[in-house]
Short mmCIF file of C-alpha atoms in Angstrom, two decimals:
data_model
loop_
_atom_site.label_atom_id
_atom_site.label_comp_id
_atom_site.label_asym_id
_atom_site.label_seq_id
_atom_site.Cartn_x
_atom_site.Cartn_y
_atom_site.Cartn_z
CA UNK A 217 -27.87 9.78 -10.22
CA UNK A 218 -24.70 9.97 -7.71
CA UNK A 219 -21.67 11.43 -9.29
CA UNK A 220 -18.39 9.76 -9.69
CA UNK A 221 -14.92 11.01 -7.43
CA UNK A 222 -12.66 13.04 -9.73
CA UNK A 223 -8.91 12.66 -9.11
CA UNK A 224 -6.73 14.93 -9.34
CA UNK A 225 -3.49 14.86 -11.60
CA UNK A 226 -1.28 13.07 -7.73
CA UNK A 227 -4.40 11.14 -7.09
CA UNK A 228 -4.56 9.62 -10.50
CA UNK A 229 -0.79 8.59 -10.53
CA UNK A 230 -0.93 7.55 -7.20
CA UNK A 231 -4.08 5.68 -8.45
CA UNK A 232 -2.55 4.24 -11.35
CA UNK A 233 0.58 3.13 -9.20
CA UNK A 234 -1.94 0.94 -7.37
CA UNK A 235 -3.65 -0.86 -9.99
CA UNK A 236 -0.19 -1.89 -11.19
CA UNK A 237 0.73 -3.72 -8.24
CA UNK A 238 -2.96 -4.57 -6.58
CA UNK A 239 -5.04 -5.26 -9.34
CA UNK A 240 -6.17 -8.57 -10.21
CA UNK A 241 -7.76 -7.64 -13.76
CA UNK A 242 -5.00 -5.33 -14.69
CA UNK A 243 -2.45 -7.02 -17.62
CA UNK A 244 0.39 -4.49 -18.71
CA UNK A 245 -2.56 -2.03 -19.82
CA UNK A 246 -5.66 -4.17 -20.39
CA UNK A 247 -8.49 -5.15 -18.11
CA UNK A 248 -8.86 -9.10 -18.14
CA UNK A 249 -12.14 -8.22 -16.95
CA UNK A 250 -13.30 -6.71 -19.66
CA UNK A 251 -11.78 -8.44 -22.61
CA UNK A 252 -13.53 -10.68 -24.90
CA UNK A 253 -10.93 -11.92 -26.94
CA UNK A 254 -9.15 -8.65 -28.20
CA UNK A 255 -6.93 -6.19 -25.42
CA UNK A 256 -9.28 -3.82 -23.78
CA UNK A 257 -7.40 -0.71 -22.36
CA UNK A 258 -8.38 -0.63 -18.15
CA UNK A 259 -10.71 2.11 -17.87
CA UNK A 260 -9.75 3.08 -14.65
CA UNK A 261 -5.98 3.75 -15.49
CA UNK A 262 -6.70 5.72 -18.22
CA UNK A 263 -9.80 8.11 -16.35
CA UNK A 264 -9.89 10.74 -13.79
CA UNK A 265 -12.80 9.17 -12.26
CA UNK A 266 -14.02 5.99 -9.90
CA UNK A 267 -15.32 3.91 -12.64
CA UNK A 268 -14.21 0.73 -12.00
CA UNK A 269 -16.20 -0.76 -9.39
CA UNK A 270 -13.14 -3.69 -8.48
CA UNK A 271 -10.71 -0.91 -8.10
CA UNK A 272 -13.04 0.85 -5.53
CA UNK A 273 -14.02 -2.19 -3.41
CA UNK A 274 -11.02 -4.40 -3.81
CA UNK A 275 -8.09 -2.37 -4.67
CA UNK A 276 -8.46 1.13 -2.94
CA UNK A 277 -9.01 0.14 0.54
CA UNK A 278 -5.22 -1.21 0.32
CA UNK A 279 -4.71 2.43 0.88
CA UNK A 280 -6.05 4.15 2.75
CA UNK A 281 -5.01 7.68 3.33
CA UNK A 282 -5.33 7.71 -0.97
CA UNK A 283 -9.18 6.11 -0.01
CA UNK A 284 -9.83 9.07 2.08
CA UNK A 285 -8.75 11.91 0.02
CA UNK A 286 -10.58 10.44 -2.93
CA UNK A 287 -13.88 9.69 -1.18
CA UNK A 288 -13.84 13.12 1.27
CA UNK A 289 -14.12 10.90 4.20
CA UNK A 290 -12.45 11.46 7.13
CA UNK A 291 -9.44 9.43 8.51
CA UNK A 292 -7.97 9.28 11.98
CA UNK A 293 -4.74 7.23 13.69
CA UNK A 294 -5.13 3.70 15.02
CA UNK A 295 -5.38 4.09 19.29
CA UNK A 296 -2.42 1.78 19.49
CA UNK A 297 -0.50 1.77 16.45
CA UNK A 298 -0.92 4.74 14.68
CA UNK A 299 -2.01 3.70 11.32
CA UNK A 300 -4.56 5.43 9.36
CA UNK A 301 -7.67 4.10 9.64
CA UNK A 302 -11.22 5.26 7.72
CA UNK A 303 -14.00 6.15 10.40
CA UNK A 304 -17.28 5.18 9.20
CA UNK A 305 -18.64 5.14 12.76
CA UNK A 306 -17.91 7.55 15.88
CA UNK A 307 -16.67 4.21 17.57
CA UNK A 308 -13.79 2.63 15.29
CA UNK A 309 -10.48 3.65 16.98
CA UNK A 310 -8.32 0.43 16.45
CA UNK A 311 -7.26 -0.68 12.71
CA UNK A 312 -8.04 -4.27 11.48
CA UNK A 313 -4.81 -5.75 13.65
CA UNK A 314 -5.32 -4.17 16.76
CA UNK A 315 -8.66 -4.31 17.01
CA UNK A 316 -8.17 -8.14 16.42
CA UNK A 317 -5.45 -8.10 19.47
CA UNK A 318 -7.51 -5.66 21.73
CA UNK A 319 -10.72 -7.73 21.39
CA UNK A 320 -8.44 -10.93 22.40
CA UNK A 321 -7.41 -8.45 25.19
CA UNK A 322 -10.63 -7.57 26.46
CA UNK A 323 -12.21 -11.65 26.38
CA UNK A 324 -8.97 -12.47 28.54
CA UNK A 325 -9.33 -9.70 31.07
CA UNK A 326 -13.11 -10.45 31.63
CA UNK A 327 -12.63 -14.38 32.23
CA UNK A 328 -10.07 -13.36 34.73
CA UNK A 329 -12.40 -11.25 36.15
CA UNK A 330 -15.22 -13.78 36.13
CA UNK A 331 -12.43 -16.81 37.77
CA UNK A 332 -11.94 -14.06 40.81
CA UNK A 333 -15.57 -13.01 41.45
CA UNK A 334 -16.05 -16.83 41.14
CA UNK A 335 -13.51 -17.81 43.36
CA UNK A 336 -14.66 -14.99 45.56
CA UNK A 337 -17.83 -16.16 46.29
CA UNK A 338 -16.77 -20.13 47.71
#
């Protein structure tokens, strides 16, 4: 059986912070997901580990930096922009924008390329 993150005291709050303003299920200290008629207290703001499963695959990517001190994995700086971005490959180096723009970049620069080899060859 895997084990569960623990946070730390700053991860928690920072944690907690999150689900405040991110989460969908979270009403002034209940979990709409969990509540069958009568306030259920969100487990995740009141533990010091990842139980929630929406707070770790919905919520916690809108950070980060807090997503990669929680997890262990390792982070790096956008190429372009500088924004932290999670590397779960040797390859990522652009966050979600730029890699977005770049790949626009790239398409443009090869069908200018392929207009001048075209144009090359008449």
């Amino acid at each position: 059986m895997r084990m569960l993150p623990r946070l730390t005291p700053k991860q928690r709050q920072r944690a907690n912070a999150l689900i405040k303003r991110l989460c969908a299920n979270y009403d002034n200290g209940s979990c709409l997901a969990l509540d069958d008629g009568e306030p259920c207290a969100c487990v995740q703001s009141i533990s010091y580990s990842l139980l929630c499963k929406y707070f770790r695959k919905a919520v916690l990517p809108a950070e980060p930096l807090l997503e990669a001190d929680i997890l262990g994995t390792r982070f790096e700086k956008c190429v372009s922009c500088g924004a932290p971005i999670i590397k779960k490959s040797n390859r990522k180096k652009y966050c979600e924008k730029c890699a977005q723009r770049a790949y626009k970049t790239q398409q443009a620069e090869y069908a200018k390329r392929k207009r001048a080899e075209s144009k090359n060859r008449r």
